[in-house]
Short mmCIF file of C-alpha atoms (C1' of nucleotides) in Angstrom, two decimals:
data_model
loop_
_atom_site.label_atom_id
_atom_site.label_comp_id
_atom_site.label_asym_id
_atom_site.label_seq_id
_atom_site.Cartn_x
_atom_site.Cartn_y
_atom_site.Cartn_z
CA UNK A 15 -34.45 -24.49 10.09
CA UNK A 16 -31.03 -22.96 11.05
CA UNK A 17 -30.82 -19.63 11.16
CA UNK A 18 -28.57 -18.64 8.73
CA UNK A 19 -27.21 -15.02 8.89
CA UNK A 20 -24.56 -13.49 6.91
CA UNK A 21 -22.15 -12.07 8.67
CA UNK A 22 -21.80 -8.62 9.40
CA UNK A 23 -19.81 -6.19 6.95
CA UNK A 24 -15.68 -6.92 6.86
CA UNK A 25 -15.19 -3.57 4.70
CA UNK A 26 -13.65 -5.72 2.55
CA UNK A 27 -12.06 -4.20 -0.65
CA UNK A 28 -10.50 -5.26 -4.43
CA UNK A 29 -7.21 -3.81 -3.09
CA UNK A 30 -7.87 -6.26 0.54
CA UNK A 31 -8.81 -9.38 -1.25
CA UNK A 32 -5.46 -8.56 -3.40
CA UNK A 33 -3.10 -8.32 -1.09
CA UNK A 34 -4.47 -11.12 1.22
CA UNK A 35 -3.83 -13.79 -2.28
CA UNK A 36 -0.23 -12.17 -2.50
CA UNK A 37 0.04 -13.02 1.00
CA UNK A 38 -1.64 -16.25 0.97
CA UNK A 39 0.99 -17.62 -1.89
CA UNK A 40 4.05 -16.46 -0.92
CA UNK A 41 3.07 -18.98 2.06
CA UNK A 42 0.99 -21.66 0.57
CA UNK A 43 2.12 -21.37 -3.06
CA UNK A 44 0.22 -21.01 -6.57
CA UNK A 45 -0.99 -24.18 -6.54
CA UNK A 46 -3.10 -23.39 -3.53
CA UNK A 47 -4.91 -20.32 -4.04
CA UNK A 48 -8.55 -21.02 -4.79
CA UNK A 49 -11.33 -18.72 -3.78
CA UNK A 50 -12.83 -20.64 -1.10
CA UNK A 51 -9.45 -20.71 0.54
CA UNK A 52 -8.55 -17.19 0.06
CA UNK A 53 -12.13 -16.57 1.07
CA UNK A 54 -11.55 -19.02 4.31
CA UNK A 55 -8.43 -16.70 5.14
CA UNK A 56 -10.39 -13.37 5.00
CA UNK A 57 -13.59 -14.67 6.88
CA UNK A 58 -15.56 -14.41 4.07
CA UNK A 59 -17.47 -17.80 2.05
CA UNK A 60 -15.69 -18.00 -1.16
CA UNK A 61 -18.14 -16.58 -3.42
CA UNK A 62 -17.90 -13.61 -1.83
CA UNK A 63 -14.84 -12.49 -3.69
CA UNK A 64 -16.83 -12.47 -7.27
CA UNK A 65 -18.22 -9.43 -5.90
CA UNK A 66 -14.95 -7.65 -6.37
CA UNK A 67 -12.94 -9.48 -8.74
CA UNK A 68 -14.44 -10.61 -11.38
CA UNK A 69 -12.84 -13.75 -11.81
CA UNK A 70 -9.49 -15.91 -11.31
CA UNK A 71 -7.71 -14.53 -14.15
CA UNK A 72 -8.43 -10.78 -13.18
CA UNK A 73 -7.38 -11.95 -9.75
CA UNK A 74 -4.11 -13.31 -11.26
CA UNK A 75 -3.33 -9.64 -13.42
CA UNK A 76 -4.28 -7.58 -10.71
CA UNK A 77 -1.73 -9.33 -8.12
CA UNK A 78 0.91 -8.80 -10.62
CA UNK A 79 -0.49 -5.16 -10.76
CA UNK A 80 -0.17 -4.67 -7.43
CA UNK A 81 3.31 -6.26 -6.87
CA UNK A 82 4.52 -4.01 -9.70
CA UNK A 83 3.12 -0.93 -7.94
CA UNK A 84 4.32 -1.70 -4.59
CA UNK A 85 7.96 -1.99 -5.47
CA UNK A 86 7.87 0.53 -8.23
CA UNK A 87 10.25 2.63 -5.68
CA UNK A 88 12.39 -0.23 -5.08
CA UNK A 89 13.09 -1.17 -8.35
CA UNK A 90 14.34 2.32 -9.52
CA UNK A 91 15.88 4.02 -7.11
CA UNK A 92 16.51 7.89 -7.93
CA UNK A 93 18.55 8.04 -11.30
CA UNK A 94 21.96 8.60 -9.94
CA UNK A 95 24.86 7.35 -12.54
CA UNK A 96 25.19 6.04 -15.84
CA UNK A 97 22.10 4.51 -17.77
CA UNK A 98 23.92 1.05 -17.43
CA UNK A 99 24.34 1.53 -13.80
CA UNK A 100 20.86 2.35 -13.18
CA UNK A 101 19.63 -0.37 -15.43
CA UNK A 102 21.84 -3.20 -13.56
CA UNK A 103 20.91 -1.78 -10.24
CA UNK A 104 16.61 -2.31 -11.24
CA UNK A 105 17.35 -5.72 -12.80
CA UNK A 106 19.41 -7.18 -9.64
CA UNK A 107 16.23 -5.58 -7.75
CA UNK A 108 13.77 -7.31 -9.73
CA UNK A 109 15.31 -10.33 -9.27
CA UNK A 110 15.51 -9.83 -5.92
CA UNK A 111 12.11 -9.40 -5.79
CA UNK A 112 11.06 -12.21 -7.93
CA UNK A 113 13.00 -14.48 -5.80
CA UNK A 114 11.07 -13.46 -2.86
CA UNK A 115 8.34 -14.04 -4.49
CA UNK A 116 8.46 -16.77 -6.33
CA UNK A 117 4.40 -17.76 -6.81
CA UNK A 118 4.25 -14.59 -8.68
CA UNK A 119 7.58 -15.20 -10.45
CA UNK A 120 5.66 -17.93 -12.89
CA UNK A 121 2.46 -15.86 -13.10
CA UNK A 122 4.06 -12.69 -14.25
CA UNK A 123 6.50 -14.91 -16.61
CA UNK A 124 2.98 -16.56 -18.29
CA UNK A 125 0.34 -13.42 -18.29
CA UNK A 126 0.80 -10.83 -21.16
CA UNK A 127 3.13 -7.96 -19.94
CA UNK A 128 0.94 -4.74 -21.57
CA UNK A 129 -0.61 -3.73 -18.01
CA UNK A 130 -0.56 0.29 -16.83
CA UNK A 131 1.76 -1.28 -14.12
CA UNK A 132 4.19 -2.64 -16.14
CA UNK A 133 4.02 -0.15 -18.62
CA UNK A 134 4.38 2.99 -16.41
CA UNK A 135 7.54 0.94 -15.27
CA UNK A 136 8.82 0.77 -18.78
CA UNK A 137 8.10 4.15 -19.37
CA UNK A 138 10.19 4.97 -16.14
CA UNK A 139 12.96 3.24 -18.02
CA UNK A 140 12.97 4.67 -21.20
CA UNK A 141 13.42 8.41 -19.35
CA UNK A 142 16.00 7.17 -17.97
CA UNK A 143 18.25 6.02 -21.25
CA UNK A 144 16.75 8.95 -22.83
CA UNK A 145 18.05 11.41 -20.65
CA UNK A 146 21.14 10.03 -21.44
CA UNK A 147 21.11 10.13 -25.63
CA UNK A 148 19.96 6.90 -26.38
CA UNK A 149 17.05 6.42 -28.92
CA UNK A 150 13.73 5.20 -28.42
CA UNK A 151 14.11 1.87 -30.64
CA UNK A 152 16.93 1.14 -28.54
CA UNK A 153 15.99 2.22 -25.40
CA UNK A 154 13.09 -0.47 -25.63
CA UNK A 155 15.49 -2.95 -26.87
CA UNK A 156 18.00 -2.77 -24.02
CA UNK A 157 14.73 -2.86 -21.36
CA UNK A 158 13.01 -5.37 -22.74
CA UNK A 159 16.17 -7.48 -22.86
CA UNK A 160 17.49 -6.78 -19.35
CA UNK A 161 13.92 -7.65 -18.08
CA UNK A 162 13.06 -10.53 -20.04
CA UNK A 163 16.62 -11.53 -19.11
CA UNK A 164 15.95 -10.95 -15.27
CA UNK A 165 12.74 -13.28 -15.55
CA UNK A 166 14.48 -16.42 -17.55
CA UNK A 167 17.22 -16.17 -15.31
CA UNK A 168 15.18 -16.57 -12.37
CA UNK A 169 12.76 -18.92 -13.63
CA UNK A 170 15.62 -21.04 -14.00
CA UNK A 171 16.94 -20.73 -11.20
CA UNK A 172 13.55 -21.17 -9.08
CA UNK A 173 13.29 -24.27 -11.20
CA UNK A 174 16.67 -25.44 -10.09
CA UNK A 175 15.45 -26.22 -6.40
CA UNK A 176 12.33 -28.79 -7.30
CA UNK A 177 9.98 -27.17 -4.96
CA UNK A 178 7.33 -27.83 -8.14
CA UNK A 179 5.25 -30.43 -6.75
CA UNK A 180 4.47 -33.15 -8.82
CA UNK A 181 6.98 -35.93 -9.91
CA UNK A 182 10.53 -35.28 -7.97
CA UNK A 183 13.53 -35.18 -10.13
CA UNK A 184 15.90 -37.10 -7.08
CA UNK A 185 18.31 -34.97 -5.79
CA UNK A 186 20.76 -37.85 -5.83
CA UNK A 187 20.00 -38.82 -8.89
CA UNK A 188 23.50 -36.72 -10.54
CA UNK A 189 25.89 -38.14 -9.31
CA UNK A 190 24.90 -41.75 -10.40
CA UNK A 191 23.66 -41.12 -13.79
CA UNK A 192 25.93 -38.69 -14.85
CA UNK A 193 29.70 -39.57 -14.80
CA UNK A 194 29.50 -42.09 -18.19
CA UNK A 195 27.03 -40.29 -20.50
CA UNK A 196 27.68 -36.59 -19.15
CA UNK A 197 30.91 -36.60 -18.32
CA UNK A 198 31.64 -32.79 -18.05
CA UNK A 199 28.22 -32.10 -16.20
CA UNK A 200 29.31 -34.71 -13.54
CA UNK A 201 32.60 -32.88 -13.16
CA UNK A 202 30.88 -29.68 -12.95
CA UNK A 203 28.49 -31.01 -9.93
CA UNK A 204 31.53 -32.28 -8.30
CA UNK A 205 33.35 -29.36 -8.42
CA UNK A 206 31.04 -26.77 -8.53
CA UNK A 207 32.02 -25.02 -11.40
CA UNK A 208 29.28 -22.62 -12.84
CA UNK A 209 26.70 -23.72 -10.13
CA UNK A 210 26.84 -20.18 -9.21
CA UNK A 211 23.59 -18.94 -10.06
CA UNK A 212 23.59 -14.96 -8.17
CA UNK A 213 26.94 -14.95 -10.19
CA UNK A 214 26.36 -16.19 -13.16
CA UNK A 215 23.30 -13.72 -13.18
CA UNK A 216 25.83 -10.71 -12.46
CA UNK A 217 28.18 -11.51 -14.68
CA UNK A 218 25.75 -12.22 -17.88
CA UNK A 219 23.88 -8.71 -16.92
CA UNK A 220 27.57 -7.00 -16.88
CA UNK A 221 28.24 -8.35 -20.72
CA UNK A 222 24.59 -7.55 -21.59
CA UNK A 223 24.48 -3.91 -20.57
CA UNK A 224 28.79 -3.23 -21.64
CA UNK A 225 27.60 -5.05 -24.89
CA UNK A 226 24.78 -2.29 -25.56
CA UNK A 227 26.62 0.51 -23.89
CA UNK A 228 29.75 -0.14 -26.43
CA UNK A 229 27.22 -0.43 -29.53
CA UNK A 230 25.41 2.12 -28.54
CA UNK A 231 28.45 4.36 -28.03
CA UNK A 232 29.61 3.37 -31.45
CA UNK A 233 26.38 4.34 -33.38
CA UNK A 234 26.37 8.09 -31.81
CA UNK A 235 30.67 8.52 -33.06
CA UNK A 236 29.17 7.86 -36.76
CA UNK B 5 -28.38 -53.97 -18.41
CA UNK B 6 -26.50 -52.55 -20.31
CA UNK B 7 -23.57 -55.23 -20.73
CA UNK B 8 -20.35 -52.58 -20.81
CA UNK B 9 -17.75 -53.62 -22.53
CA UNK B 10 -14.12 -52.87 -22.94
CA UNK B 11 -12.81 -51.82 -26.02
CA UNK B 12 -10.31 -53.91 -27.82
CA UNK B 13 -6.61 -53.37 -26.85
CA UNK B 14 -5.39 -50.13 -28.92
CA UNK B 15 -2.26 -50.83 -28.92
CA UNK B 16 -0.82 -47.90 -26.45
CA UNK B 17 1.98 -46.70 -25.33
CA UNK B 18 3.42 -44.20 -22.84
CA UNK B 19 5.01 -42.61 -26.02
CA UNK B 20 1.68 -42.75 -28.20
CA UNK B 21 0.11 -40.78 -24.77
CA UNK B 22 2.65 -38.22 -24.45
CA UNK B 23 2.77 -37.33 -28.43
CA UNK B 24 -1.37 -37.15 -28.91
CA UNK B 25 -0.79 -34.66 -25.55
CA UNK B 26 1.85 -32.52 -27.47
CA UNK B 27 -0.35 -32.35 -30.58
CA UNK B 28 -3.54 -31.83 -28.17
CA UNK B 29 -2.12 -28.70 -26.76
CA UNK B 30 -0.82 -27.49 -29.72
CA UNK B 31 -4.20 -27.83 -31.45
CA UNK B 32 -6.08 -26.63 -28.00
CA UNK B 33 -3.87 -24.91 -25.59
CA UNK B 34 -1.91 -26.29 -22.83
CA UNK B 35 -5.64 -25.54 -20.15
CA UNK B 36 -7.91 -27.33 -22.23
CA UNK B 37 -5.52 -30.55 -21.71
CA UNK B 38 -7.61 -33.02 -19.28
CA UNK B 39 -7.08 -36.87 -18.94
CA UNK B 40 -10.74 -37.52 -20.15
CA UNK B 41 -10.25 -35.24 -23.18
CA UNK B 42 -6.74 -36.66 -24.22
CA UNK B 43 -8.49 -40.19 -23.57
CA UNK B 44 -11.45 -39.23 -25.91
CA UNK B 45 -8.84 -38.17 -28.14
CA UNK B 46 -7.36 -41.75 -28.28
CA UNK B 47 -10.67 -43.77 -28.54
CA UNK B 48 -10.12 -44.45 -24.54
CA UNK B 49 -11.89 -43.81 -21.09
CA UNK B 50 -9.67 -41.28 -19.23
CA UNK B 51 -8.85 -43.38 -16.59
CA UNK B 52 -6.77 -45.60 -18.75
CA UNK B 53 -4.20 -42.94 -19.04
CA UNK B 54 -3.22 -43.52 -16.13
CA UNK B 55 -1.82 -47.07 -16.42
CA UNK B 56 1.22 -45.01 -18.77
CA UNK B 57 1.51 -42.23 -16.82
CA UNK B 58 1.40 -42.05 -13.28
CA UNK B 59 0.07 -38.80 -12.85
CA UNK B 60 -0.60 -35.44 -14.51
CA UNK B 61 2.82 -33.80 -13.26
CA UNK B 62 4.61 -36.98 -14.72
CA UNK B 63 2.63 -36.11 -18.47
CA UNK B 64 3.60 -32.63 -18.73
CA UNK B 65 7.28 -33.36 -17.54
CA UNK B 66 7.05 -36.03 -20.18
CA UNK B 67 5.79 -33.81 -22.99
CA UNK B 68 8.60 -31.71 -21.92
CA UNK B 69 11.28 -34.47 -22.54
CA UNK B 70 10.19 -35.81 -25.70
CA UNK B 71 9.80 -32.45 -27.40
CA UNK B 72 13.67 -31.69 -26.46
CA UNK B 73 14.30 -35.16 -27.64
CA UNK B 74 12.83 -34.76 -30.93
CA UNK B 75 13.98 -31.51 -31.44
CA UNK B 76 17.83 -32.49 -30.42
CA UNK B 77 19.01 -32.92 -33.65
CA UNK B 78 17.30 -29.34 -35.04
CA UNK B 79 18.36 -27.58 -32.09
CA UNK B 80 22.34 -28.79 -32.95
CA UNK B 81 23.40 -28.97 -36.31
CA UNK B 82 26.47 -30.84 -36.75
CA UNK B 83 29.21 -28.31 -34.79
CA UNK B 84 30.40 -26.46 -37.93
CA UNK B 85 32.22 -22.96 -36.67
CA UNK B 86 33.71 -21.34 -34.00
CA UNK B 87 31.30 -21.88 -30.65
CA UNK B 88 29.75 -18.02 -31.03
CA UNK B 89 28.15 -19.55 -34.12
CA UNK B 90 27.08 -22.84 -33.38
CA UNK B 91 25.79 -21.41 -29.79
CA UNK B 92 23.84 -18.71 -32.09
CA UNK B 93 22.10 -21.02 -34.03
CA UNK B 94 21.09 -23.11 -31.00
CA UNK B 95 19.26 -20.03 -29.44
CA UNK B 96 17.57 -19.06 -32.74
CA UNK B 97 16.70 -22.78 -33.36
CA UNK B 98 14.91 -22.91 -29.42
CA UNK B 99 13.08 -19.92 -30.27
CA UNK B 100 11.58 -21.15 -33.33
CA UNK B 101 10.72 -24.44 -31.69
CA UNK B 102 9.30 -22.85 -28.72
CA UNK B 103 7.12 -20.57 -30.79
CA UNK B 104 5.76 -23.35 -32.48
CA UNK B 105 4.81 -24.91 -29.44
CA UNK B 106 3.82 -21.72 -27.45
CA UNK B 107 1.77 -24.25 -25.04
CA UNK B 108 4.78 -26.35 -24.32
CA UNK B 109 6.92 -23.09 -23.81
CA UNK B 110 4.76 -22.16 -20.29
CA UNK B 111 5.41 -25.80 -19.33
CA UNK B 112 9.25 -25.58 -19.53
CA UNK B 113 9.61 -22.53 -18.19
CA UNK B 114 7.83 -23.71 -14.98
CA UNK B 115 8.86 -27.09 -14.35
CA UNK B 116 11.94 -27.70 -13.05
CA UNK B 117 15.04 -28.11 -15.50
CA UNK B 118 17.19 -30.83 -14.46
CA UNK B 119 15.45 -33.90 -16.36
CA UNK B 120 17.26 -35.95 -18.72
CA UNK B 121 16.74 -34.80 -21.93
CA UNK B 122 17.40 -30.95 -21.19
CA UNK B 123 20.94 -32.72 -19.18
CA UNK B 124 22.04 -34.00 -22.50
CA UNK B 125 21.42 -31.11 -24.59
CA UNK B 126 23.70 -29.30 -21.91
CA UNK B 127 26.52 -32.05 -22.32
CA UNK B 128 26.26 -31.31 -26.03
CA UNK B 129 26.69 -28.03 -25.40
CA UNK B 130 29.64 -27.65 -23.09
CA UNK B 131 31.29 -30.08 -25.35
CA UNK B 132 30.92 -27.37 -28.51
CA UNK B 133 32.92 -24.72 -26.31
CA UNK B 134 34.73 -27.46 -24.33
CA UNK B 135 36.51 -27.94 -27.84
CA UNK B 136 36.73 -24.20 -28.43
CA UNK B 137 39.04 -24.15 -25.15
CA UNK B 138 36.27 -22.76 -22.69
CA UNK B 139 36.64 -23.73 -19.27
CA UNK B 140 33.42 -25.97 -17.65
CA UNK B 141 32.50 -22.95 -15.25
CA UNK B 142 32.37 -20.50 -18.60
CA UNK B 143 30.74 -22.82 -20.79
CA UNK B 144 28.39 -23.51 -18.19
CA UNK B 145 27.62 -19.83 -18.14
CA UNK B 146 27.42 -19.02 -21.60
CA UNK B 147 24.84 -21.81 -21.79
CA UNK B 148 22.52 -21.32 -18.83
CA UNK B 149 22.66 -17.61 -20.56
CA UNK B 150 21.37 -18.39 -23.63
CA UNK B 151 18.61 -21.12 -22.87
CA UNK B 152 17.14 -18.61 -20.13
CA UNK B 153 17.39 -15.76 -22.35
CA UNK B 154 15.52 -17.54 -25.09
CA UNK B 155 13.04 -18.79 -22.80
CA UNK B 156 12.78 -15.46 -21.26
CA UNK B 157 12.68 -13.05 -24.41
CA UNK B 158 9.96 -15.68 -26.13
CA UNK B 159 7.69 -16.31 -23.00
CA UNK B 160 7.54 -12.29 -23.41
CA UNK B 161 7.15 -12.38 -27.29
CA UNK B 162 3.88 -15.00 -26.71
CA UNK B 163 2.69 -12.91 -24.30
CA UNK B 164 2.15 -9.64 -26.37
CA UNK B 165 0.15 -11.29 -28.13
CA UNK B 166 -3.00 -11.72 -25.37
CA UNK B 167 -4.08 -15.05 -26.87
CA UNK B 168 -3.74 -16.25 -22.92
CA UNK B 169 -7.72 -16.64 -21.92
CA UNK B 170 -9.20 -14.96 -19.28
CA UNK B 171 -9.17 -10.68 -19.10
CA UNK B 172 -8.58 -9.08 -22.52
CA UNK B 173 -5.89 -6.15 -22.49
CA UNK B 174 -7.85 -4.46 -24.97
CA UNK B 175 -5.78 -3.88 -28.34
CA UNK B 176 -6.59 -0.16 -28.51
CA UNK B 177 -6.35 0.84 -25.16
CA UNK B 178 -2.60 1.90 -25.94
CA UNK B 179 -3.35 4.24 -27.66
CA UNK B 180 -5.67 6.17 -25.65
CA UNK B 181 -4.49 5.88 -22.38
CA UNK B 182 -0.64 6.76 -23.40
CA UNK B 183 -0.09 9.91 -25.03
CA UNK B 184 -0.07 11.37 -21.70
CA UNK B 185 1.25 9.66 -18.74
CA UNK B 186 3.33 7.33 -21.28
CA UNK B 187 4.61 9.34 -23.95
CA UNK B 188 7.49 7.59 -25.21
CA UNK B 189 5.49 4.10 -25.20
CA UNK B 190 2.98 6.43 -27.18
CA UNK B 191 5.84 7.37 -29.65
CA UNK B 192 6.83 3.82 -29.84
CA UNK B 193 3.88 2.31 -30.86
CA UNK B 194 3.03 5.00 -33.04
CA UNK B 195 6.66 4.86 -35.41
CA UNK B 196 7.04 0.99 -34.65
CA UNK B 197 10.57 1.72 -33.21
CA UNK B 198 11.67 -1.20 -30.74
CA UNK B 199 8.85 -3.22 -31.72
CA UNK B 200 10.43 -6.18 -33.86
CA UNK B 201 10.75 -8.70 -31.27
CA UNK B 202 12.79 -11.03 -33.60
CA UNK B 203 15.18 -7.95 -34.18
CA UNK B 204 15.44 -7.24 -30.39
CA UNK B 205 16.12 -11.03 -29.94
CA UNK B 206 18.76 -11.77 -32.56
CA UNK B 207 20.61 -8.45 -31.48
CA UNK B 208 20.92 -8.85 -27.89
CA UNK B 209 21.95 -12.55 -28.65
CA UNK B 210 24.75 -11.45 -31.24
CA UNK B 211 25.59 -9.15 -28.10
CA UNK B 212 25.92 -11.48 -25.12
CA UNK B 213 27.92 -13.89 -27.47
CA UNK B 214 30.45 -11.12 -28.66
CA UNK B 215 30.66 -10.15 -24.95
CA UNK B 216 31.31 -13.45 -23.47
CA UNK B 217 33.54 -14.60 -26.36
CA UNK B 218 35.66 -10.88 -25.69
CA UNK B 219 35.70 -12.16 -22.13
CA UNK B 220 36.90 -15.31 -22.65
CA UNK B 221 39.26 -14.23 -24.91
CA UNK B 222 40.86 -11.91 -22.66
CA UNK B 223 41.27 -14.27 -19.84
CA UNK B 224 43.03 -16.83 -21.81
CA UNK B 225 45.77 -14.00 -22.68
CA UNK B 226 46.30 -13.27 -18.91
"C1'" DG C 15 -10.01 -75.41 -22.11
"C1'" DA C 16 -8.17 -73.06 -17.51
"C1'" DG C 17 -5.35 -69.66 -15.41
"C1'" DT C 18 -2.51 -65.51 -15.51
"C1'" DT C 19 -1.25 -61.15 -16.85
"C1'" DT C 20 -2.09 -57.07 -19.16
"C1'" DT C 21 -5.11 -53.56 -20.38
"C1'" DT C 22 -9.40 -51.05 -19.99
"C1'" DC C 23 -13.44 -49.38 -17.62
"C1'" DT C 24 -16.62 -47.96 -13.58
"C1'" DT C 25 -17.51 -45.76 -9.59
"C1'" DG C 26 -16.73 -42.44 -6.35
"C1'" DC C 27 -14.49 -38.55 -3.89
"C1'" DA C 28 -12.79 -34.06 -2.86
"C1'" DG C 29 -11.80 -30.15 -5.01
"C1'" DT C 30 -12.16 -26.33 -8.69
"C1'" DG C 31 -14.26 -21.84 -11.16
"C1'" DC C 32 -18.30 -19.85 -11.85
"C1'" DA C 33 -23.63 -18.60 -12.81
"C1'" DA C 34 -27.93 -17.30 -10.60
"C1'" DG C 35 -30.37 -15.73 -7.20
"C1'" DA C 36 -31.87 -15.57 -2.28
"C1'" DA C 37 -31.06 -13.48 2.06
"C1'" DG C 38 -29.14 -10.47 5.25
"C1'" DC C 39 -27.14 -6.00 6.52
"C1'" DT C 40 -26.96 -0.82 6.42
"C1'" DG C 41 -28.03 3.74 5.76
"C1'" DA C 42 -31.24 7.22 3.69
"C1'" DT C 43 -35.95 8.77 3.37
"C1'" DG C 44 -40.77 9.09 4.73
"C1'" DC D 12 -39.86 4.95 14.13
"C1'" DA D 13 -40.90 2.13 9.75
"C1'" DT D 14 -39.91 1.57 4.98
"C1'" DC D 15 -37.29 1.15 1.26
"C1'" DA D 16 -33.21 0.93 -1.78
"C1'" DG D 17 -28.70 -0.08 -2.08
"C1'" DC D 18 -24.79 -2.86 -1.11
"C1'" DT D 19 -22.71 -6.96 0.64
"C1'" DT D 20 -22.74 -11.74 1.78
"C1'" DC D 21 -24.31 -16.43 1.40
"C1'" DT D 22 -26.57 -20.76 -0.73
"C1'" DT D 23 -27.25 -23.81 -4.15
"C1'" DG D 24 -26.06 -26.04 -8.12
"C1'" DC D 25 -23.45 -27.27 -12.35
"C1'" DA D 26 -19.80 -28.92 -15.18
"C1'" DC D 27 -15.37 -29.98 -14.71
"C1'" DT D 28 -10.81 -31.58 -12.76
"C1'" DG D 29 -7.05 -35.15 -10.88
"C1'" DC D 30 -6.94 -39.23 -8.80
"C1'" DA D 31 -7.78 -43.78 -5.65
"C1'" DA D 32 -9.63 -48.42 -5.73
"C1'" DG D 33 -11.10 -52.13 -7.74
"C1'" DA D 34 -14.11 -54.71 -11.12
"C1'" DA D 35 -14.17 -56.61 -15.59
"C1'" DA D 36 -12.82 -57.61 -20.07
"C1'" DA D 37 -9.21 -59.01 -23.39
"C1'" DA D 38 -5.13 -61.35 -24.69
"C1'" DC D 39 -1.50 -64.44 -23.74
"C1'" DT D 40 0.34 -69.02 -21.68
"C1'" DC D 41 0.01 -73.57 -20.76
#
DNA sequence: GAGTTTTTCTTGCAGTGCAAGAAGCTGATG
DNA sequence: CATCAGCTTCTTGCACTGCAAGAAAAACTC
């Protein structure tokens, strides 16, 4: 019989199996990540990781977790300004972050937002309007917009670029189809026009946050 | 031996595929969807699916294109009204569609956006401001806006609600863990402020429309 | 009828998440 | 030192998935 022996100890831990499936799809992508894989990369059979996660899904939620708690700081910086100014200044940092992340980008966008993570960060938020005068209702309206903004938006624009595997859309594909039956689309490919997706993001975010700050403004004169 | 036999022709179609898949995830959710189920669901061996659709990718991308196709003519009324309006009813005709077909929703906000159907819809679009006077660059703004910001905000409305399988967020677990470390989240679920998602929805839509059309009004003065 | 094309089925493969339990490793206790 | 209890790792096995390849049946053409 071979000998088999397990091997010896890796001091492996919920928070090391984590970060090692963040790791492994930012490289390798969702797609990839299975637990004899992510196993594989930590020297460990694949099983092995049921002894501290208890399955995918938790896996899933608790990668979110953790990439919520490990840019907590960078997404809101010291309150210095305005609420809208602090508020524009998280969401161009969470898209930032989503976009450098993109693996994550569809599993936080699917998987129900009421973690202590994402909460705490919401929370964070809401101190931040409040210490300015604006009401709780709102407060919660303006964050859940600018984030579930921030997350569309990016979606989208991750989408654009057909890195999904699976069927390919044809990259060429535009410019012949278009010019009879979408006329102004194949203008807008030719020229560029409103391609511009960093701007377009900006810009929408601007009118979102002037659009509350004005209402909100309003509300408190009467 | 059991003399196997093939089951007279059905009478198939790519089209009779991809609706029994819509109406199999709506009934079942978009992970219970499996060639051998759908197949079982249309008196056929799984396998067979596969002389309509080329692969699984190619279904859901499919499913995706029909439902926009069937839904064109809900999702724009006959233009009727300045573009703030028609654009308006287009995002709170999306939203109800998408809620109905929460399963589908995951699928479009994944897959990449560019496919015919979703094209065409955009054509319509830009036409509706085009004839309003909005430049393509704007229009194309104002549009990518809304659809993400629908998709965005409803993803997030579907996923309060943890019907997504896997780890359970516990319902009540709010309310014990808050009052401390969250106490405005406490307050909020507690008085119900900032809780109506359809309220948050409609408001911050009436808001990026007022601010674009503001916008756009202002530049055309200049 | 024979032959062709279209449609369906069978078999098989590599991969998945996960349940159950065996086996090895490690440190505390005698 | 030996023993024992725990923690950690591995093995096996199951039901399931998407898909490749090709056999076989059904329907259409002549």
């Amino acid at each position: 019989m071979a000998d088999r022996r397990t091997r010896p100890r890796t001091g492996l831990t919920r928070e090391k199996v984590i970060d090692a499936a963040l790791a492994y799809v930012d490289e390798h992508g969702l797609a990839a990540l299975s637990n004899r894989k992510l196993g594989a990369a930590l020297g460990v059979e694949g099983m092995t990781l049921y002894y501290y996660v208890p399955s995918k899904a938790a896996l899933l939620d608790g990668m979110v977790e953790r990439l919520l708690e490990l840019s907590a700081g960078d997404l809101f910086a010291e309150p210095s300004g305005p609420w809208t100014q602090v508020v524009g200044e998280f969401a161009v940092e969470l898209r930032r972050l989503l976009l450098d992340h993109p693996a994550m980008l569809t599993v936080l966008a699917t998987r129900p937002a009421a973690t202590p993570a994402s909460l705490a960060l919401l929370e964070r938020g809401i101190a931040v309007l409040h210490a300015d005068g604006v009401p709780l209702g709102d407060a919660l309206d303006v964050l859940n917009s600018v984030v579930r903004w921030t997350i569309g938006h990016t979606l989208g624009e991750v989408g654009e670029t057909p890195h999904h595997e699976g069927t390919e859309p044809g990259p060429e594909q535009f410019a012949a189809l278009d010019r009879e039956a979408l006329p102004h689309l194949a203008q807008a490919f030719t020229t560029g026009e409103g391609l511009d997706s960093e701007r377009c993001f900006r810009r929408t975010l601007r009118i979102l946050l002037a659009g509350y700050a004005a209402e909100l403004g309003r509300a408190r004169e009467a």
